[in-house]
Amino acid sequence: MPTWLDNNLVTLIDGVAFGVLLFCLALGLSLVFGVMDLLNLAHGALYLGGAYVAVSVVGPQSGGLLRFGLAALLALLVGGAAGAGLSFAIRPIAGRGHLDQALLTLGVAFVLADLYSEHYGNDVATVAPPTSLAGSVGIAGNSYPVYRLVVIGAGLVLALGAYYVIERTRLGALVRASVVDAPMVRALGVNTTWLITGVFAAGAGLAAFGGVLGAPILSASPGLDSRVLILGLVVVVIGGLGSVSGALTGALLIGQVETLGVSLLPTYASFLTFGTMALVLLLRPAGLFSKATV
Amino acid sequence: MVRSLRAHIAVSLPVLASAVVLAGCSSSLNSSGGGSSDVGAAVKVGLLVPTSGVYAPLGKDMRQGFQLYLDQHGGKLGGHKVDLQVVDEGGSPDTGVPAAQGLISKSVNAVVGVVNSATALGVKDSFNEAKIPLIDLTGKSASDYVWRTSFSNGEVAGALGPYAAQNCKSAYLIGADYAAGKEATAGFEATYTKAGGKIAGSVYPPFGTTTNYQPYLAKIKQSGAKCTYAFFSGSEAVAFTQQYAQFGLKNSVQLYGSGFLTEGGVLTSTGTAAVGVYTSLFYSNQLDTAVNQAFVKAYTAANKEAPSVFAVDAYDAAQVLDTAFAKGTTGPEVIAGLKSITTVNSPRGPWTFSPGHGPQQAYYLREVKDVNGSLVNAVIKELSTP
């Protein structure tokens, strides 16, 4: 069906771009939940923090690629530091169940959201893509922003890197082992405290990095934090805990549901994402790629 | 300290007087102080606007508009010192309704505000029962004690229909999936099809959760429509108009919309992607009238930014209350005062209250233009009222 493909090719590509953004967000969420058994509801606020870093460093006027890279690096560092701090804050209540953790991280999310709103105001803050990537290219007769293609490329590099670290290195093996059975890893003499802090920092840094990457597409505004958090949680539920391929598959799937699905069935737009999640929960309650037993 | 104590004693008088039997007593107390402009007990006015949540930028404009009128009139409305109580409406009815109830229980003389139409619906009856006038700044709810200085979404959109039909025969409708979006697109559709236009299709993205409009833009493109009518406001308006340009529709499918698509802070955030968008609204700060130019000058001097339509709504609310409070400060007296208003000399142009307690006003066709590096809603012409 060439005409169908012609009509929807751009939508398909856009689904990948959106999925890649979700992957940045969901990977950290998935690993933190997997390794620490901790529900981090401040994850969306970390993403928005990254977006506001881009607002401060880049702003609404197109700048050079270097400036944008600087924003991404800065977000990675700030996000990482915030994540490490959060992991220390959470330690005293680590054993007290999901509800207490949710309360603490949700409180942190509210405080962060208010701080952003205090400093950046309540208007939408936009971020321009780098000048060299600001144009559009023609794809099957439609114009498509170059920047979104770059997002796809950056996301795929990130996914490969994360896959390599988690699946092919000793560090990754420890993280995976902690997902499956953390007490056993401790019994083998591994300091899981540092492992946990490291995973937390990496996940938070990645979320903030995603915030910079996504800023030219989704802008930065109050309320965006909770919107991306919910999508991130859906991806984690679909992909299963603590696996890179799970997060990637879940993110790409939700990316397509949110674009191609919405394009084909606009009437059910608000239902599609959660409908997909419900379907996955019915068929594979632990997620598509989960290695943990639930 | 002393001032607040005096104010407290002063406000308790009209509160007592709000019982119907004491109404006459109140006016005699008010006039007992002498002939100067200092007379008259203070009136308590509640300003119920969002200072947090999605609509916080609108709330800021409203507060500034109301404050400007007070500052220009020595902090008085109808000769009464105003004790202004700003209360946060929040982003939804679960914060807005309790905030309104709180103001009612404080026995304020009048309330100005309410942005969320769902909140307006939830509190309408309470204001009627308490006999406290509400000057509603958006929405379309009207009853004995609820009056509006703003608009109805259907009318704003409907004003644009005939003009759009002259220039484009096939339109695609897109609006945020909630009451306002549906009202606006229905209002546009009615006048547009009556004037000979054809609807190529319509779609309603979920309200408050949609960030990526690409799938909807693809549908517009596929439909072969020659123009688009859009209703969005706030952050959604920014995202929609920017993506409309990014995906190349801006130059091939003319974008029309209700004025909120390109109003105030939204226009600043959207940037040059908004240039060339046509919208309809009852105000633009570019209006070439003496009243408006004086208003824009004073507002800009006070707030370091140009006024939006929301500032004008609140400014006019202060203006009508000024007239109404001169007649009396109890609920029924204020309503009688509002009914006696013939013409409001507003920055938007003169308007009158319709039988439905909303403004009977002119609508303007506006085009976003880049004037010396700053974006403005240039007024093209006046549209005939639907």
XYZ file of C-alpha atoms in Angstrom:
680
model
C 0.000 0.000 0.000
C 2.263 2.783 -1.208
C -0.319 5.547 -0.700
C -0.915 4.534 2.901
C 2.820 4.593 3.517
C 3.193 7.943 1.733
C 0.488 9.428 3.892
C 1.777 8.061 7.138
C 5.537 7.891 6.690
C 6.084 11.231 8.404
C 3.829 10.178 11.263
C 5.763 6.910 11.634
C 9.069 8.773 11.754
C 7.683 11.224 14.254
C 6.582 8.294 16.403
C 10.207 7.140 16.537
C 11.370 10.644 17.529
C 8.787 10.829 20.299
C 9.633 7.289 21.385
C 13.330 8.164 21.659
C 12.489 11.068 23.976
C 10.389 8.747 26.108
C 13.270 6.280 26.196
C 15.576 8.890 27.800
C 12.932 9.441 30.423
C 11.918 5.841 31.003
C 15.360 4.216 31.185
C 16.246 5.986 34.441
C 12.816 5.381 35.899
C 12.973 1.702 34.990
C 16.474 1.103 36.373
C 15.793 2.978 39.610
C 12.567 1.106 40.201
C 14.246 -2.142 39.214
C 17.418 -1.789 41.293
C 16.109 0.089 44.309
C 12.499 -1.005 44.201
C 11.817 2.705 44.474
C 9.095 4.657 42.791
C 10.684 8.003 41.940
C 7.847 10.434 41.258
C 10.306 13.330 41.034
C 11.547 11.954 37.709
C 9.289 14.236 35.657
C 10.530 17.240 37.624
C 14.121 16.252 36.752
C 13.152 16.144 33.067
C 11.594 19.612 33.341
C 14.710 20.798 35.169
C 16.752 19.750 32.134
C 14.352 21.609 29.851
C 14.778 24.756 31.948
C 18.569 24.374 31.786
C 18.115 24.561 28.006
C 15.922 27.641 28.453
C 18.667 29.343 30.469
C 21.608 28.332 28.295
C 20.023 28.389 24.827
C 16.746 30.312 25.054
C 14.276 31.175 22.297
C 16.931 32.476 19.862
C 18.685 29.956 17.641
C 22.300 29.461 18.704
C 25.250 27.343 17.680
C 25.483 23.585 18.080
C 28.166 24.070 20.728
C 25.852 26.073 22.961
C 23.254 23.347 22.725
C 25.832 20.685 23.558
C 26.880 22.745 26.562
C 23.272 22.820 27.779
C 23.026 19.032 27.381
C 26.265 18.462 29.309
C 25.244 20.860 32.052
C 21.845 19.177 32.369
C 23.525 15.777 32.591
C 25.715 17.013 35.469
C 23.012 18.933 37.331
C 20.545 16.077 36.887
C 23.140 13.548 38.040
C 23.932 15.574 41.149
C 20.228 15.992 41.927
C 19.715 12.258 41.474
C 22.582 11.424 43.829
C 21.179 13.863 46.388
C 17.735 12.326 46.053
C 19.120 8.828 46.606
C 20.692 9.974 49.912
C 17.458 11.666 50.971
C 15.544 8.504 50.341
C 17.886 6.133 52.165
C 16.334 6.541 55.647
C 12.929 5.474 54.364
C 14.152 2.932 51.821
C 12.608 0.018 53.663
C 9.271 1.620 54.398
C 7.371 0.624 51.303
C 6.264 2.341 48.120
C 3.745 4.695 49.696
C 6.291 6.510 51.888
C 8.744 6.734 49.003
C 6.038 8.062 46.722
C 5.132 10.703 49.307
C 8.725 11.880 49.679
C 9.520 11.991 45.961
C 6.164 13.564 45.133
C 6.887 16.233 47.751
C 10.266 16.872 46.133
C 8.517 17.095 42.748
C 6.083 19.735 44.079
C 8.890 21.773 45.636
C 10.901 21.653 42.405
C 7.848 22.600 40.317
C 7.209 25.628 42.541
C 10.853 26.672 42.380
C 10.796 26.487 38.566
C 7.585 28.480 38.458
C 9.038 31.056 40.868
C 12.178 31.514 38.798
C 10.963 31.052 35.221
C 7.378 32.263 35.573
C 4.242 30.454 34.458
C 4.427 31.280 30.763
C 5.634 28.734 28.240
C 9.395 29.043 27.774
C 10.490 28.004 24.308
C 13.881 26.767 23.172
C 15.087 27.101 19.589
C 16.925 24.182 17.983
C 20.549 24.885 16.939
C 20.710 27.111 13.835
C 22.267 24.405 11.681
C 19.398 22.011 12.495
C 16.525 24.493 12.461
C 15.235 23.828 8.932
C 12.933 21.210 7.460
C 13.526 18.472 4.880
C 11.059 16.973 2.428
C 10.025 13.386 3.175
C 7.530 11.790 0.777
C 6.147 15.181 -0.153
C 5.825 16.404 3.425
C 8.204 18.699 5.216
C 9.733 17.395 8.410
C 11.876 19.322 10.931
C 15.549 18.308 10.723
C 15.915 18.608 14.477
C 13.539 15.719 15.101
C 15.644 13.500 12.830
C 18.693 14.431 14.909
C 16.778 13.511 18.058
C 16.200 10.046 16.590
C 19.917 9.674 15.851
C 20.971 10.872 19.309
C 18.454 8.585 20.988
C 19.604 5.523 19.070
C 23.247 6.200 19.982
C 22.154 6.550 23.601
C 20.178 3.308 23.463
C 23.151 1.396 22.021
C 25.468 2.869 24.662
C 23.108 2.004 27.500
C 22.600 -1.482 26.103
C 26.342 -2.042 25.954
C 26.925 -0.821 29.514
C 24.059 -2.772 31.059
C 24.331 -6.008 29.078
C 28.047 -6.286 28.318
C 30.015 -4.843 31.239
C 30.706 -6.034 34.793
C 29.006 -2.925 36.168
C 25.958 -3.680 34.080
C 25.948 -7.262 35.292
C 25.864 -6.012 38.902
C 22.976 -3.695 38.112
C 21.059 -6.505 36.417
C 21.791 -8.835 39.301
C 20.477 -6.236 41.753
C 17.261 -5.994 39.788
C 16.685 -9.691 40.169
C 17.928 -10.225 43.737
C 19.535 -7.329 45.586
C 20.144 -9.122 48.946
C 22.075 -11.865 47.136
C 24.319 -9.286 45.462
C 24.998 -7.762 48.879
C 25.768 -11.202 50.253
C 28.435 -11.537 47.546
C 30.224 -8.540 49.062
C 29.183 -5.806 46.662
C 28.544 -2.348 48.105
C 25.047 -1.846 46.744
C 24.768 1.585 48.379
C 27.149 3.057 45.822
C 25.631 1.001 43.052
C 22.222 2.406 43.925
C 23.464 5.996 44.146
C 25.249 5.587 40.816
C 22.197 4.165 39.073
C 20.030 6.893 40.572
C 22.416 9.633 39.435
C 22.720 8.155 35.939
C 18.956 7.811 35.587
C 18.335 11.359 36.800
C 21.085 12.741 34.544
C 19.534 10.938 31.601
C 16.109 12.404 32.386
C 17.571 15.927 32.520
C 19.450 15.226 29.272
C 16.136 14.156 27.740
C 14.732 17.481 28.931
C 17.326 19.370 26.882
C 16.837 17.110 23.863
C 13.062 17.507 24.053
C 12.987 21.233 24.834
C 12.824 22.446 21.186
C 9.901 20.036 20.618
C 7.877 20.171 23.852
C 9.108 23.541 25.257
C 9.148 23.998 29.039
C 6.118 24.959 31.073
C 4.553 24.197 34.455
C 2.635 20.924 34.283
C 4.900 19.338 31.676
C 6.656 17.435 34.485
C 3.577 15.442 35.448
C 2.632 14.804 31.821
C 5.993 13.242 30.953
C 6.129 11.380 34.280
C 2.871 9.592 33.486
C 4.082 8.644 30.009
C 7.353 7.441 31.532
C 5.492 5.260 34.031
C 3.367 3.784 31.249
C 6.515 2.920 29.285
C 8.050 1.248 32.348
C 4.884 -0.773 32.974
C 4.841 -1.918 29.353
C 8.556 -2.592 29.013
C 9.099 -4.249 32.355
C 11.565 -3.280 35.062
C 15.280 -2.865 34.825
C 15.965 -3.738 31.211
C 17.270 -1.490 28.452
C 15.547 -3.362 25.667
C 12.284 -3.280 27.628
C 12.464 0.481 28.091
C 13.362 0.965 24.421
C 10.573 -1.270 23.145
C 8.028 0.288 25.495
C 9.100 3.796 24.525
C 8.996 3.122 20.772
C 5.633 1.391 21.126
C 4.099 4.295 23.076
C 5.751 6.695 20.632
C 3.858 5.038 17.773
C 0.627 4.803 19.766
C 0.847 8.528 20.554
C 1.433 9.508 16.918
C 0.328 6.877 14.386
C -2.423 5.612 16.687
C -3.709 9.115 17.278
C -3.523 9.884 13.564
C -5.561 6.803 12.630
C -8.035 6.908 15.541
C -8.166 10.566 16.688
C -11.458 10.040 18.512
C -9.778 7.661 20.952
C -6.632 9.752 21.401
C -6.849 10.071 25.170
C -7.672 6.380 25.592
C -5.097 4.765 23.296
C -2.016 5.022 25.534
C -3.709 3.607 28.595
C -5.587 1.091 26.485
C -2.252 -0.242 25.251
C -0.969 -0.404 28.802
C -4.057 -2.290 29.963
C -3.667 -4.768 27.099
C -0.024 -5.430 27.957
C -0.919 -5.836 31.641
C -3.566 -8.420 30.717
C -1.248 -10.453 28.494
C 2.125 -9.978 30.210
C 1.532 -8.614 33.746
C 5.273 -8.190 34.423
C 5.848 -6.237 31.208
C 7.013 -7.322 27.769
C 10.686 -7.745 28.668
C 10.737 -8.235 32.399
C 13.378 -10.537 33.816
C 12.150 -10.140 37.369
C 9.524 -12.470 38.703
C 6.512 -10.665 40.067
C -1.995 48.225 61.828
C -4.253 51.158 62.609
C -5.352 51.285 59.021
C -6.314 47.655 58.930
C -8.249 48.005 62.188
C -10.155 50.944 60.793
C -10.770 49.068 57.605
C -12.029 46.131 59.602
C -14.551 48.253 61.494
C -15.505 49.970 58.311
C -16.144 46.813 56.351
C -18.252 45.299 59.090
C -20.896 47.939 58.434
C -21.974 46.881 54.956
C -21.681 43.287 56.116
C -24.309 43.933 58.767
C -26.263 45.866 56.243
C -26.386 43.023 53.800
C -29.453 41.771 55.667
C -32.249 43.273 53.655
C -33.883 44.964 56.666
C -30.757 46.944 57.347
C -30.176 48.115 53.794
C -31.506 51.586 54.445
C -29.433 51.879 57.606
C -26.275 51.216 55.607
C -26.733 54.087 53.229
C -27.389 56.491 56.080
C -24.186 55.378 57.793
C -22.286 55.756 54.548
C -23.393 59.315 54.022
C -22.936 60.396 57.651
C -19.218 61.124 57.313
C -19.429 64.354 55.347
C -19.271 65.411 51.724
C -15.657 64.741 50.719
C -14.510 61.779 48.653
C -13.286 60.103 51.831
C -16.811 59.113 52.795
C -18.232 55.674 52.379
C -17.321 52.514 54.186
C -14.715 50.366 52.511
C -15.995 47.704 50.181
C -14.514 44.224 50.193
C -13.868 42.987 46.676
C -12.644 39.461 46.096
C -10.377 38.974 43.088
C -10.611 35.267 42.332
C -8.027 34.587 39.633
C -5.503 31.794 39.134
C -2.085 32.595 40.560
C -0.974 29.003 40.029
C -1.708 26.278 37.502
C -2.125 26.340 33.724
C -3.958 29.667 33.651
C -1.587 31.551 35.979
C -0.377 33.870 33.144
C -3.996 34.962 32.558
C -4.488 35.549 36.259
C -1.448 37.826 36.372
C -2.816 39.980 33.520
C -6.217 40.206 35.213
C -4.702 41.267 38.509
C -2.665 43.959 36.769
C -5.679 45.219 34.813
C -7.851 45.474 37.917
C -5.072 47.110 39.924
C -4.475 49.694 37.178
C -8.069 50.890 37.390
C -7.843 51.109 41.185
C -4.559 53.028 41.007
C -6.033 55.430 38.484
C -8.977 56.100 40.793
C -7.249 56.517 44.150
C -7.965 52.953 45.254
C -11.696 53.643 45.255
C -14.718 52.244 43.442
C -17.933 54.272 43.563
C -16.442 56.492 46.276
C -15.676 53.553 48.565
C -12.181 52.579 49.590
C -11.538 49.086 48.227
C -10.261 46.289 50.422
C -9.020 43.961 47.659
C -8.672 40.302 48.564
C -6.753 38.320 45.960
C -7.515 34.610 46.167
C -5.936 31.870 44.063
C -8.425 30.067 41.853
C -5.893 27.383 40.879
C -6.160 25.410 37.687
C -9.337 23.425 38.202
C -12.705 23.395 40.011
C -11.362 21.412 42.975
C -9.327 24.470 43.975
C -11.554 27.156 42.445
C -14.866 26.196 44.041
C -13.602 26.154 47.666
C -11.788 29.454 47.040
C -15.061 31.006 45.845
C -16.946 29.569 48.837
C -14.315 31.093 51.122
C -14.903 34.539 49.646
C -18.668 34.133 49.969
C -18.333 33.193 53.634
C -16.289 36.351 54.192
C -19.320 38.319 52.963
C -17.439 40.293 50.341
C -19.455 42.949 48.496
C -18.578 41.566 45.090
C -16.269 39.041 43.460
C -14.374 39.547 40.230
C -12.759 36.646 38.455
C -13.184 32.928 37.736
C -11.265 31.824 34.671
C -12.179 28.154 34.488
C -15.674 27.667 33.060
C -16.160 24.483 35.089
C -15.481 26.473 38.265
C -17.921 29.149 37.097
C -20.639 26.505 36.708
C -19.900 25.078 40.152
C -20.188 28.386 42.001
C -22.980 30.119 40.074
C -25.761 29.027 42.424
C -23.775 29.880 45.549
C -23.428 33.486 44.397
C -27.144 33.676 43.619
C -28.104 32.303 47.029
C -25.700 34.569 48.925
C -26.819 37.528 46.777
C -23.200 38.442 46.078
C -22.505 39.750 42.572
C -19.880 37.886 40.519
C -18.272 39.657 37.589
C -17.158 36.660 35.557
C -14.053 37.190 33.421
C -14.480 34.258 31.008
C -17.027 31.589 30.277
C -20.658 32.082 29.436
C -22.530 31.368 32.647
C -25.049 34.063 33.426
C -27.736 34.401 36.062
C -29.161 37.124 38.311
C -25.949 37.669 40.224
C -23.442 36.550 37.579
C -22.438 39.179 35.005
C -19.719 39.045 32.395
C -17.305 41.592 30.974
C -15.759 39.086 28.594
C -17.192 36.986 25.789
C -18.675 33.679 24.801
C -16.412 31.339 22.849
C -19.063 30.694 20.208
C -19.461 34.396 19.423
C -15.739 35.074 19.170
C -15.323 32.171 16.722
C -18.573 32.894 14.874
C -17.462 36.422 14.027
C -14.648 34.967 11.934
C -16.779 32.516 9.890
C -18.093 34.802 7.124
C -14.677 36.383 6.539
C -12.980 32.977 6.331
C -15.638 31.746 3.887
C -14.822 34.614 1.509
C -11.188 33.580 1.332
C -11.247 29.817 1.618
C -13.963 27.350 0.674
C -12.808 24.323 2.629
C -11.771 24.450 6.276
C -10.508 21.918 8.810
C -11.618 22.403 12.435
C -9.329 21.615 15.347
C -9.965 22.438 18.993
C -8.919 21.333 22.455
C -11.294 18.588 23.595
C -13.275 20.405 26.290
C -16.264 22.730 26.532
C -14.519 25.854 25.221
C -12.957 24.061 22.230
C -16.269 22.496 21.225
C -18.203 25.770 21.615
C -15.683 27.680 19.544
C -15.500 25.221 16.647
C -19.309 24.892 16.611
C -19.634 28.689 16.555
C -17.216 28.943 13.649
C -18.811 26.070 11.740
C -22.288 27.632 11.973
C -21.400 30.997 10.430
C -18.775 29.561 8.062
C -21.066 26.998 6.427
C -23.910 29.551 6.294
C -21.611 31.790 4.286
C -20.892 28.954 1.825
C -17.809 27.278 3.309
C -17.359 23.513 3.469
C -15.946 21.606 6.456
C -13.190 19.214 5.338
C -13.010 17.480 8.707
C -12.610 18.063 12.407
C -10.480 16.690 15.223
C -10.278 17.319 18.982
C -6.932 16.576 20.673
C -7.211 15.729 24.409
C -7.162 18.869 26.538
C -4.243 19.371 28.883
C -2.286 16.261 27.883
C -1.423 16.817 24.218
C 2.091 18.033 23.549
C 2.777 16.670 20.070
C 0.370 17.855 17.360
C 2.131 16.133 14.455
C -0.504 13.378 13.986
C -3.289 15.980 13.858
C -1.323 18.183 11.479
C -0.839 15.172 9.206
C -4.619 14.689 9.107
C -5.162 18.342 8.190
C -2.663 17.998 5.362
C -4.245 14.791 4.064
C -7.735 16.288 4.111
C -6.790 18.771 1.392
C -8.385 21.635 3.342
C -7.423 25.134 2.201
C -7.502 26.634 5.699
C -7.632 25.593 9.360
C -9.703 27.011 12.186
C -8.075 26.355 15.570
C -9.091 26.925 19.167
C -6.259 26.621 21.681
C -5.014 28.837 24.468
C -2.084 28.933 26.879
C 0.761 26.462 26.413
C -1.255 24.413 23.920
C -1.609 27.448 21.645
C 2.168 27.922 21.685
C 2.865 24.277 20.857
C 0.201 24.097 18.144
C 1.173 27.244 16.250
C 4.896 26.443 16.418
C 4.411 22.914 15.137
C 1.999 24.199 12.462
C 4.942 26.173 11.082
C 7.567 23.444 11.663
C 5.625 20.899 9.648
C 5.249 23.319 6.751
C 1.489 23.920 6.929
C 1.876 27.621 7.653
C 2.591 28.522 4.037
C 0.122 26.186 2.353
C -2.935 26.087 4.659
C -3.984 29.468 6.101
C -4.435 29.352 9.883
C -7.448 31.059 11.465
C -8.289 31.004 15.146
C -9.952 32.605 18.127
C -7.849 35.479 19.444
C -6.491 33.474 22.383
C -4.310 31.566 19.909
C -2.058 34.629 19.638
C -2.882 36.764 22.697
C -0.539 38.258 25.293
C 2.248 36.052 26.584
C 1.237 33.243 24.214
C 2.270 35.379 21.231
C 5.629 36.233 22.803
C 6.347 32.547 23.480
C 5.229 31.409 20.023
C 7.532 33.844 18.255
C 7.751 34.334 14.495
C 5.896 31.054 13.798
C 2.707 33.055 14.523
C 3.282 35.731 11.854
C 0.439 35.695 9.344
C -2.130 33.965 11.577
C -5.605 35.553 11.387
C -7.704 35.658 14.543
C -10.939 37.239 15.765
C -11.353 38.921 19.142
C -13.051 41.926 20.710
C -9.753 43.550 21.575
C -6.226 44.140 20.395
C -3.793 46.457 22.118
C -3.175 47.883 18.617
C -6.694 49.387 18.459
C -6.445 52.955 17.239
C -8.741 54.726 19.703
C -7.913 57.425 22.231
C -9.279 55.376 25.150
C -7.210 52.348 24.203
C -4.013 54.282 23.583
C -4.269 55.959 26.983
C -4.961 52.545 28.554
C -2.027 50.859 26.797
C 0.295 53.697 27.794
C -0.704 53.589 31.475
C -0.656 49.789 31.611
C 2.736 49.513 29.925
C 4.193 52.147 32.253
C 2.932 50.264 35.310
C 3.722 46.700 34.270
C 6.547 46.888 31.696
C 4.503 44.866 29.211
C 1.657 45.539 26.799
C -1.856 44.667 28.004
C -3.688 41.543 26.864
C -7.411 40.999 26.467
C -7.479 39.504 29.975
C -6.205 42.737 31.485
C -8.993 44.596 29.662
C -11.628 42.171 30.998
C -10.543 42.890 34.571
C -10.139 46.619 33.911
C -13.719 46.763 32.632
C -14.927 44.724 35.617
C -13.465 47.400 37.893
C -15.090 50.030 35.719
C -18.610 48.583 35.951
C -18.220 48.018 39.696
C -17.165 51.666 40.034
C -20.525 52.696 38.587
C -22.466 50.063 40.529
C -20.910 50.769 43.954
C -21.847 54.444 43.569
C -25.483 53.288 43.816
C -24.966 51.109 46.871
C -22.895 48.241 48.194
C -25.369 45.479 49.101
C -25.924 42.689 46.589
C -29.316 43.884 45.253
C -28.082 47.479 45.104
C -24.992 46.502 43.110
C -27.156 44.502 40.700
C -29.488 47.482 40.302
C -26.407 49.586 39.649
C -25.162 47.147 36.989
C -28.597 47.201 35.348
C -28.484 51.001 35.184
C -25.259 50.963 33.137
C -25.892 52.074 29.574
C -22.500 52.224 27.882
C -19.117 51.110 29.153
C -16.363 53.213 27.674
C -13.765 50.477 27.419
C -10.328 50.264 25.761
C -11.956 47.686 23.456
C -14.513 50.288 22.317
C -17.887 51.176 23.810
C -20.083 48.219 24.798
C -23.350 47.561 26.625
C -24.697 44.702 28.730
C -26.917 42.344 26.736
C -30.102 40.892 28.309
C -27.980 37.801 29.126
C -25.668 39.973 31.277
C -22.793 39.690 28.817
C -21.224 42.403 26.712
C -22.708 43.448 23.383
C -19.513 44.351 21.571
C -17.633 44.651 18.310
C -15.250 41.958 17.066
C -12.070 42.663 15.156
C -10.128 40.740 12.540
C -6.487 40.673 13.595
C -3.342 39.549 11.829
C -0.083 38.777 13.604
C 2.609 41.065 12.233
C 6.239 41.662 13.017
C 6.578 45.386 13.683
C 10.196 46.430 14.226
C 11.073 43.118 15.831
C 8.096 42.817 18.164
C 5.024 40.758 17.344
C 1.614 42.434 17.460
C -1.993 41.616 16.626
C -2.561 44.266 13.968
C -6.230 45.191 13.528
C -7.297 44.596 9.910
C -10.976 45.520 10.173
C -14.108 45.278 12.274
C -16.126 42.090 11.768
C -19.906 42.111 11.661
C -21.359 40.720 14.902
C -22.892 37.264 14.413
